[in-house]
Coordinates of C-alpha atoms in Angstrom, one line a residue:
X512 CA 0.0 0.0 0.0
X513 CA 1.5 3.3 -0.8
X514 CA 2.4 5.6 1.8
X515 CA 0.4 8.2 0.2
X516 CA -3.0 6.3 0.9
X517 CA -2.3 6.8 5.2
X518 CA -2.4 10.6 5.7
X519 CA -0.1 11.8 8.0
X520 CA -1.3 13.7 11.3
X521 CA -2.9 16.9 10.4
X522 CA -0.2 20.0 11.0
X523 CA -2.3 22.9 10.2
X524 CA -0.8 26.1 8.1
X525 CA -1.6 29.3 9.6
X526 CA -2.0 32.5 7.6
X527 CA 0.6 34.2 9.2
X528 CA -0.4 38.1 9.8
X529 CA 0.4 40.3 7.1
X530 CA 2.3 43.1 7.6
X531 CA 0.9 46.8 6.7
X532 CA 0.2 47.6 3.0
X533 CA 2.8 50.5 3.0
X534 CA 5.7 48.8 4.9
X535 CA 8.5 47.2 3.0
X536 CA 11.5 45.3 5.0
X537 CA 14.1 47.3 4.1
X538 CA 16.5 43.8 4.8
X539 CA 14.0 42.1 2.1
X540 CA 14.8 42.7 -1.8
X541 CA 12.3 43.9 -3.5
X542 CA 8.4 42.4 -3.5
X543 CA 8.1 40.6 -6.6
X544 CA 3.9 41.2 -6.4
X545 CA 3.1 38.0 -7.9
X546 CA 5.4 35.5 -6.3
X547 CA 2.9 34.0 -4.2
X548 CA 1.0 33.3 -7.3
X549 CA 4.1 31.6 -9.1
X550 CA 4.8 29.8 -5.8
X551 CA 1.0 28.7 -5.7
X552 CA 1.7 27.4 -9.3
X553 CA 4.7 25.6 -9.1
X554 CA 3.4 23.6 -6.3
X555 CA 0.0 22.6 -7.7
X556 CA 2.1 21.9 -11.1
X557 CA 3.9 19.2 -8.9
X558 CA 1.6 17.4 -6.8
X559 CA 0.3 14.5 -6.7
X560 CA -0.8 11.0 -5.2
X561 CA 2.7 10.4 -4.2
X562 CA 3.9 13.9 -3.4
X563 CA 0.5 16.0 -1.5
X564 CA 0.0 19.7 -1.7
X565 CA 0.1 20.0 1.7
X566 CA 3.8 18.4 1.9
X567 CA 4.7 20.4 -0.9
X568 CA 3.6 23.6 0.5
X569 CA 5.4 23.3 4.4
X570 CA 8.7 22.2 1.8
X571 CA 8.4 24.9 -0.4
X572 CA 7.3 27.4 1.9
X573 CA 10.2 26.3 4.1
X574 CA 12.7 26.6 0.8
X575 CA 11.6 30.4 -0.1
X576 CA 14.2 31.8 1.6
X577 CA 12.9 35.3 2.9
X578 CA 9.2 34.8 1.6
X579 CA 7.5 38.0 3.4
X580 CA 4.1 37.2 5.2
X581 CA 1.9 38.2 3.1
X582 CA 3.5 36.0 0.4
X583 CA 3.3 32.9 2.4
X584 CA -0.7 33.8 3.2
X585 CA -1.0 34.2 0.1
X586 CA 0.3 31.2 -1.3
X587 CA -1.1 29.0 1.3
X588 CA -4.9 30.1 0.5
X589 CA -4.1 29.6 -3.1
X590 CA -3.1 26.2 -3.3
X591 CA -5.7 25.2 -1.0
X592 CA -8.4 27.0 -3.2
X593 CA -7.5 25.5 -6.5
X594 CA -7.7 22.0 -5.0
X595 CA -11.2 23.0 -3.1
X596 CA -12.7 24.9 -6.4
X597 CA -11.1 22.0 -9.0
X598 CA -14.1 20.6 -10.3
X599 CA -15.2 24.4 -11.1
X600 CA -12.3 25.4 -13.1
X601 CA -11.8 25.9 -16.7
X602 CA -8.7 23.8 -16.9
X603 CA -8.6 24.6 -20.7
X604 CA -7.0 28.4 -19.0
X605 CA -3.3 28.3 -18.2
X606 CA -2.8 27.4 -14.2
X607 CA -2.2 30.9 -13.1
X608 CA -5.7 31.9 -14.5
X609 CA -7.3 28.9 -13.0
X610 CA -6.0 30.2 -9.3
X611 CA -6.8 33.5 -10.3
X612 CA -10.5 31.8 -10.7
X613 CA -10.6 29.3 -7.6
X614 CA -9.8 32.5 -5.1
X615 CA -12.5 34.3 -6.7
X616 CA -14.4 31.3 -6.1
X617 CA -13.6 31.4 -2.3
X618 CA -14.6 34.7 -2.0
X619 CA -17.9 34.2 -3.7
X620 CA -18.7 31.5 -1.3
X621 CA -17.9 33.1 2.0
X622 CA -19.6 36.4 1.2
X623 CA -23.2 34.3 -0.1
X624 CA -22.8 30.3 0.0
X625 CA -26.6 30.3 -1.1
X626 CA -25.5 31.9 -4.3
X627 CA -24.1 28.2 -5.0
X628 CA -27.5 26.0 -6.3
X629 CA -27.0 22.6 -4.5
X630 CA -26.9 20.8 -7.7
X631 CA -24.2 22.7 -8.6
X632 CA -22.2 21.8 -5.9
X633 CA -23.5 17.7 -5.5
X634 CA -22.0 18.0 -9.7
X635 CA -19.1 19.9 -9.7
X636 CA -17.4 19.1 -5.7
X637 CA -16.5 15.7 -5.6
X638 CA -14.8 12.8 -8.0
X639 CA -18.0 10.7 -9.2
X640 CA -16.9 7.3 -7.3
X641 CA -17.7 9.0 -4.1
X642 CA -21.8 9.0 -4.6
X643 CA -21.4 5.0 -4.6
X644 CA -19.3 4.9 -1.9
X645 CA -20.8 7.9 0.4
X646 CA -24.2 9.1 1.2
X647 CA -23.4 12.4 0.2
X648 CA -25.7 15.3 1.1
X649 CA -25.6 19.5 -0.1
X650 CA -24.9 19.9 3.4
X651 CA -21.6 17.8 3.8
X652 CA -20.2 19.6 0.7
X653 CA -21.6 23.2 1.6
X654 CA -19.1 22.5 4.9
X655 CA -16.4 21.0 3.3
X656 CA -16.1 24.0 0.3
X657 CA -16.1 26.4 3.7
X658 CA -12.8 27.1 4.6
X659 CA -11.7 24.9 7.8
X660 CA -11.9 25.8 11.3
X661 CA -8.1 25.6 13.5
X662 CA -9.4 24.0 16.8
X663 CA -7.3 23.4 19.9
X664 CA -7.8 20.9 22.3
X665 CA -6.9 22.6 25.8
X666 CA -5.5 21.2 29.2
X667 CA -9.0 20.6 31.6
X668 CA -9.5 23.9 33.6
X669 CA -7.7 26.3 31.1
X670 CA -10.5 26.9 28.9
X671 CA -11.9 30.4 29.7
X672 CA -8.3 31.8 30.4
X673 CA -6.5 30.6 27.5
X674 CA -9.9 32.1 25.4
X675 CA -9.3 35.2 27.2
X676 CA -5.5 35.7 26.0
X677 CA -6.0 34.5 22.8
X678 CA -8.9 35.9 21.5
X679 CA -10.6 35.3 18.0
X680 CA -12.1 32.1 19.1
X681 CA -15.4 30.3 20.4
X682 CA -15.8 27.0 22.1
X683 CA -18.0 24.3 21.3
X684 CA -20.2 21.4 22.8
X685 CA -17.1 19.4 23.5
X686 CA -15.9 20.8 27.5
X687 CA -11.8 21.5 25.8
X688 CA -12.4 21.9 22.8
X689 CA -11.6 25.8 21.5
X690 CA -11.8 27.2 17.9
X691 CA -9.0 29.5 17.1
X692 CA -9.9 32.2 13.9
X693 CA -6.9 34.5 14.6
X694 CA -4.0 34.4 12.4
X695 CA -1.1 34.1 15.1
X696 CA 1.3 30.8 14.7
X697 CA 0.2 29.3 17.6
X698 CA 2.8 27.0 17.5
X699 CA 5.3 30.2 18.9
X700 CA 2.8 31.0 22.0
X701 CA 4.4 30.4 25.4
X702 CA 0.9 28.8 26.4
X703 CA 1.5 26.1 23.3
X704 CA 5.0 24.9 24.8
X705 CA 3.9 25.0 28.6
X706 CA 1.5 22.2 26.9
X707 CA -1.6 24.1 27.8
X708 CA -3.4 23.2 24.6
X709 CA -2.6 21.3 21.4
X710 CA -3.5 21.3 17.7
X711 CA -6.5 18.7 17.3
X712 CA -9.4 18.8 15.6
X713 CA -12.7 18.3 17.2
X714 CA -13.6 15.0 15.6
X715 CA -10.7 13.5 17.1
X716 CA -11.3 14.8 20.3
X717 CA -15.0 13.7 19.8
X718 CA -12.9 9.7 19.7
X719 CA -11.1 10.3 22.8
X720 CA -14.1 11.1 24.7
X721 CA -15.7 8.1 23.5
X722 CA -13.3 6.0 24.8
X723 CA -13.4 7.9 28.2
X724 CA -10.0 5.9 30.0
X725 CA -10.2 6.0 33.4
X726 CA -7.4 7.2 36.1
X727 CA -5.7 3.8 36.9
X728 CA -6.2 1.9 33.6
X729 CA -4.3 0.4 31.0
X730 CA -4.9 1.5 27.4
X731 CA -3.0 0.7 24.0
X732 CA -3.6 3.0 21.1
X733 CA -2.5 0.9 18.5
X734 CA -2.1 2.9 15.4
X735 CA -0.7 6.0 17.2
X736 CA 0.7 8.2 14.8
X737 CA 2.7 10.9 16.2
X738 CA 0.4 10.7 19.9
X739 CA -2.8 13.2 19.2
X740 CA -4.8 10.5 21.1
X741 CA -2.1 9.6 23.4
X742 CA -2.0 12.5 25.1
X743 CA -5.6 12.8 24.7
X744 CA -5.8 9.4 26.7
X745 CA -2.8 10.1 29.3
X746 CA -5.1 14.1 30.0
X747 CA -8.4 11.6 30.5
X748 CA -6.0 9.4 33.2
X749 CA -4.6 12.2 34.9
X750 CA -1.1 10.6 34.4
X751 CA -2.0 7.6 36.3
X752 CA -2.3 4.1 34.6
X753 CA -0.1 3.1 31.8
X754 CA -0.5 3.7 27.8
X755 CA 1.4 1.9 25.1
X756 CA 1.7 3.9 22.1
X757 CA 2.2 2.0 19.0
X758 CA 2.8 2.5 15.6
X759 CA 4.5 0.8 12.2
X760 CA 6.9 4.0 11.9
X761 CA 9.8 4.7 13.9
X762 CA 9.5 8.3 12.5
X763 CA 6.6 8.9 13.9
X764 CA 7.1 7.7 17.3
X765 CA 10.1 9.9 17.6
X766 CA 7.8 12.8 16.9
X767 CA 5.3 11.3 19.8
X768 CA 8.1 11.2 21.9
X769 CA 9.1 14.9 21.2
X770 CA 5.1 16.1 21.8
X771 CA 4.6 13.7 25.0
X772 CA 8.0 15.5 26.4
X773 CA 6.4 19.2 25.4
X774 CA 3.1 18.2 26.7
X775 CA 4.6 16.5 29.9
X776 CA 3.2 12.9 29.3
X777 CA 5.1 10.2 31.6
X778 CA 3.1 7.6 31.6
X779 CA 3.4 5.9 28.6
X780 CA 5.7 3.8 26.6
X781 CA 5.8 3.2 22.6
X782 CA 6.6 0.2 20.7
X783 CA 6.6 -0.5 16.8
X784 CA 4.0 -2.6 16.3
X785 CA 3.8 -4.0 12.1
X786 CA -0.2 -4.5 12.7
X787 CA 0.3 -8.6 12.6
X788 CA -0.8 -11.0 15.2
X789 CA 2.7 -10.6 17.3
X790 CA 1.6 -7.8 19.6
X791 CA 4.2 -5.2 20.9
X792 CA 3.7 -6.7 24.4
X793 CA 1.9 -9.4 26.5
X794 CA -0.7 -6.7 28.7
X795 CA -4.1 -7.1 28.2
X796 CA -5.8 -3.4 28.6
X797 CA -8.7 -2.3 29.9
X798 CA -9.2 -0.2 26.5
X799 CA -7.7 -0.9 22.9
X800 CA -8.0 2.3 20.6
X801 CA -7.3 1.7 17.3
X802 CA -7.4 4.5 14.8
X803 CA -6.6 2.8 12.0
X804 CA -5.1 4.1 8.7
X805 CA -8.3 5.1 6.3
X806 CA -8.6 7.0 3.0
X807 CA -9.5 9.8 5.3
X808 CA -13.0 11.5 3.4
X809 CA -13.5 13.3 6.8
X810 CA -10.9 15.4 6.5
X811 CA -11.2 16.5 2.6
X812 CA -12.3 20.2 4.6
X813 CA -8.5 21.1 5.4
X814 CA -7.1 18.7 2.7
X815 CA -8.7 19.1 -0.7
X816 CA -6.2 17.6 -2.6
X817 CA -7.0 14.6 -1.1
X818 CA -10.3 14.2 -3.0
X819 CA -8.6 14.2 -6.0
X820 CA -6.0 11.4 -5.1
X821 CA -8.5 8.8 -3.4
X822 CA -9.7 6.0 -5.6
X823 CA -12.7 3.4 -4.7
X824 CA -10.1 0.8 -4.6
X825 CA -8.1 2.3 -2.0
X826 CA -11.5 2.2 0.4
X827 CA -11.6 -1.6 -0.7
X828 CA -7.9 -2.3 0.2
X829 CA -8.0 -0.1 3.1
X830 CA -10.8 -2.0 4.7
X831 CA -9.3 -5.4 4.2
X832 CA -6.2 -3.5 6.2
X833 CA -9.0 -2.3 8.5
X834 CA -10.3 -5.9 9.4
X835 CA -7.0 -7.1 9.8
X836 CA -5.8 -4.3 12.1
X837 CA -9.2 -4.9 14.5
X838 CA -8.4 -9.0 14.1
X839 CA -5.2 -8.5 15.2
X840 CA -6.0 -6.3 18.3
X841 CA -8.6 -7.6 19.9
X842 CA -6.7 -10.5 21.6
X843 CA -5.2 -7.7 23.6
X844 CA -8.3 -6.4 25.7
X845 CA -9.3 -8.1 28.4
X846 CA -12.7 -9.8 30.0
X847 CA -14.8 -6.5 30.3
X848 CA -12.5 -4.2 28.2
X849 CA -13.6 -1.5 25.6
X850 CA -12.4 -2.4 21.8
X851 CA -13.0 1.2 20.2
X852 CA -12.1 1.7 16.4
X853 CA -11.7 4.7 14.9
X854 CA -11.8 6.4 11.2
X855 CA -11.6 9.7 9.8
X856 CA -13.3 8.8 6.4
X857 CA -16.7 8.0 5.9
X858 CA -17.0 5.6 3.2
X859 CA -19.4 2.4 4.1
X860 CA -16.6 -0.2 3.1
X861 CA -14.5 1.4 5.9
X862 CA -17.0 2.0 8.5
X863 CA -20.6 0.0 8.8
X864 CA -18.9 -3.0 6.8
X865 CA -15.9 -3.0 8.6
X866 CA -17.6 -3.1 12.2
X867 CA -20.1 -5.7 10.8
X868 CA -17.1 -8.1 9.4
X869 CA -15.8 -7.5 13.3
X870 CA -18.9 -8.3 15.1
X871 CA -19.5 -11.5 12.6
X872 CA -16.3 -12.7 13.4
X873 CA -15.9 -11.7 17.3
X874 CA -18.9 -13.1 19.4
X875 CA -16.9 -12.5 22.4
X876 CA -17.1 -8.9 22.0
X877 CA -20.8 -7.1 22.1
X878 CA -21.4 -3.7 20.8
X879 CA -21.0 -1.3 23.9
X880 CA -23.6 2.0 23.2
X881 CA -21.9 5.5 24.4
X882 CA -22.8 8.4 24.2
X883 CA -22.3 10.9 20.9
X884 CA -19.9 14.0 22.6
X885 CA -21.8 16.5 20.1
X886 CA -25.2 15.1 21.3
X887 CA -25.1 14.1 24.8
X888 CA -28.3 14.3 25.5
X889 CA -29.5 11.7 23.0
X890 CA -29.2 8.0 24.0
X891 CA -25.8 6.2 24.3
X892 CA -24.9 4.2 20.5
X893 CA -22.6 1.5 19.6
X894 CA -21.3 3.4 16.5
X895 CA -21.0 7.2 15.9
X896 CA -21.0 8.7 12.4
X897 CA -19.6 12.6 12.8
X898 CA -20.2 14.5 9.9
X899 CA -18.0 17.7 9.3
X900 CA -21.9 20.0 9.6
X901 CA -22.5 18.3 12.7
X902 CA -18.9 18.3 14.0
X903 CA -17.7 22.0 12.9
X904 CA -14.3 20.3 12.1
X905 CA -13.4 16.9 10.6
X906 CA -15.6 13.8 9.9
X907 CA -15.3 10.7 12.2
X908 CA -16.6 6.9 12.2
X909 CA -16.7 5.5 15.6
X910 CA -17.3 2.0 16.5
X911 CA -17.2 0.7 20.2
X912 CA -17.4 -3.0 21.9
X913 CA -17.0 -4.6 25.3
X914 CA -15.2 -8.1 25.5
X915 CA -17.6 -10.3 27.5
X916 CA -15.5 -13.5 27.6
X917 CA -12.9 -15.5 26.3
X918 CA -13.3 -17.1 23.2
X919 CA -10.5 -18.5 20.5
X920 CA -11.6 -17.2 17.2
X921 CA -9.9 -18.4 13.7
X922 CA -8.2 -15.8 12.3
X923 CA -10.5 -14.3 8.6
X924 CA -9.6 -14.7 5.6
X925 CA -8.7 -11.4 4.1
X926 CA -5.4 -10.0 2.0
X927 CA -2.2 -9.7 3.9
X928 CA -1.4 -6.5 5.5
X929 CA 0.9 -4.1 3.2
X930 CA 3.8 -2.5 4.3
X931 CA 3.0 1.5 4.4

């Protein structure tokens, strides 16, 4: 499976703040007006499945040399447009007029989205595969061709005082969750460093509330990443318990380490784990998270390139993968535990049929009903499907299930896992 297909954790690139119309940095050479629009060029002329904007922007954007603010803004807003506005475009115009035409695009939209007919956009926004493979509504793409929200997950108790300093924000249904609209680099603040908040969106904080660990426990988060949930998990525990972080990269597990040391996260420890039946240890947890590598539909808001790159026969390999992954992992919970699987895509093959194969296969686990964070008040379900209108952020599957007793299951029949 290409490495392309399992996005990496979501690094968001803040606008920086321009400076003032009428000052120039003397130490600068002189503003070539349209460089942002020749950067935003040369980076949509070179992505691709294998090389993402996104990637390409941070490198390029890193590579400028002395690229002013404004440039960067600039440039960042336009490769992100093209990508959002593709299916609108005149591609028969060269590139540069087709940015020209996606920004104008954006602006149309956030000054009167209703100026957009819904069968406009259910024609023009999406690839035609995803209609098979989605139930895709005028609402789910009228949020998606919105630019995306930045939304901070903070330490518990520092919500109203980190909202006061920062500003240009409002909080939502979820009790850390913060939206940031300013156009600061958060990732400078004092605040961000201490480890009073972190970058996450709000569908992923939506999963770690569903799984709810406990002060005490033992969890495993199986497909880790660079530790989002991790941390997430170790906040829920208060530091007490034990988490193993795991993950098939070594890469990213040095980054989890760098994030857990920032964010002051002891009690864990992280082990490669290749996603096959040898597990990175003997424990058997109270709770098994396992966010597992998806062709990540729920987060085509802050990535739109990514629509462009997914095929219907990624979703298919992706939930063999899937199946495998939860196969695999649910030796490791024990009598009573919570098995809770995780998705930021929304196709059926990777969510409903992936927790149906499960609960076919596994009649020692039963489905375990919680409760939806964005809807408390509704009753508790066994599977959670966040959409990016409901959510204000990304788009989320959640499945959960309780281990009742021990059972020896043979293993399915399915592909073998690929290396990422």
């Amino acid at each position: 499976m290409p490495a392309s297909r399992l996005l990496p954790a979501y690094r968001p690139i803040r606008k920086p703040r321009p400076a003032p119309a009428d000052f120039e940095d003397p130490s600068l050479p002189p503003r070539d007006p349209l460089r942002w629009l020749k950067l935003a060029t040369t980076i949509v002329e070179q992505a691709s499945r294998e090389r993402p904007a996104d990637t390409l922007l941070r490198q390029h954007l890193r590579d400028a040399g002395r690229l002013s603010n404004e440039d960067a803004a600039q440039t960042s807003q336009a490769v992100f447009a093209y990508f959002r506005w593709l299916g609108w475009l005149d591609t028969t115009l060269k590139l540069e007029s087709q940015i020209r035409s996606a920004l104008e695009f954006t602006a149309k939209y956030a000054a009167n989205p209703k100026s957009f007919r819904d069968a406009d956009l259910l024609a023009r926004t999406l690839p035609p595969w995803v209609n098979d493979a989605v139930p895709v509504s005028a609402a789910w793409l009228r949020t998606i061709q919105a630019e995306p929200t930045l939304w901070l997950r903070v330490k518990p108790g520092r919500l109203q005082a980190l909202a006061q300093v920062l500003g240009h924000n409002r909080t939502c249904p979820l009790p850390d969750a913060l939206a940031y609209f300013g156009e600061e680099d958060l990732f400078r603040r004092p605040e961000f460093h201490a480890g009073e908040f972190e970058i996450q969106d709000v569908a992923s904080q939506a999963v770690g509330m569903v799984c709810g660990a406990k002060p005490g426990e033992t969890w495993w988060d199986a497909c880790a990443g660079e530790g989002g949930k991790t941390l997430h998990l170790s906040v829920q525990m208060q530091g007490k318990g034990m988490i193993w972080a795991s993950d098939r990269a070594e890469w990213r597990l040095k980054k989890l380490k760098l994030r857990t040391a920032r964010a002051q996260c002891f009690n864990y420890r992280a082990a490669q784990w290749e996603g096959g039946a040898k597990l990175p240890t003997k424990t058997r947890f109270d709770g098994v998270l396992l966010d597992a590598p998806c062709t990540g539909l729920g987060t085509w808001q802050r990535n739109p390139h990514a629509r462009w790159t997914a095929t219907p026969e990624d979703a298919r390999e992706l939930a063999a993968v899937q199946k495998q992954l939860l196969h695999h992992a649910a030796p490791a919970v024990k009598p009573g535990g919570k098995l809770i699987y995780s998705v930021c895509t929304l196709t059926r093959a990777e969510t409903e049929e992936v927790a149906a194969a499960f609960q076919a296969a596994h009649p020692e686990f039963t489905p375990l009903p919680l409760p939806n964070p964005f809807q408390t008040h509704k009753p508790a379900q066994a599977q959670h499907c966040l959409w990016p209108q409901g959510t204000g952020g990304g788009g989320m599957f959640i499945a959960s299930w309780r281990r009742t007793e021990q059972v020896e299951v043979t293993p399915p029949t399915a592909a073998p896992l690929s290396p990422q």
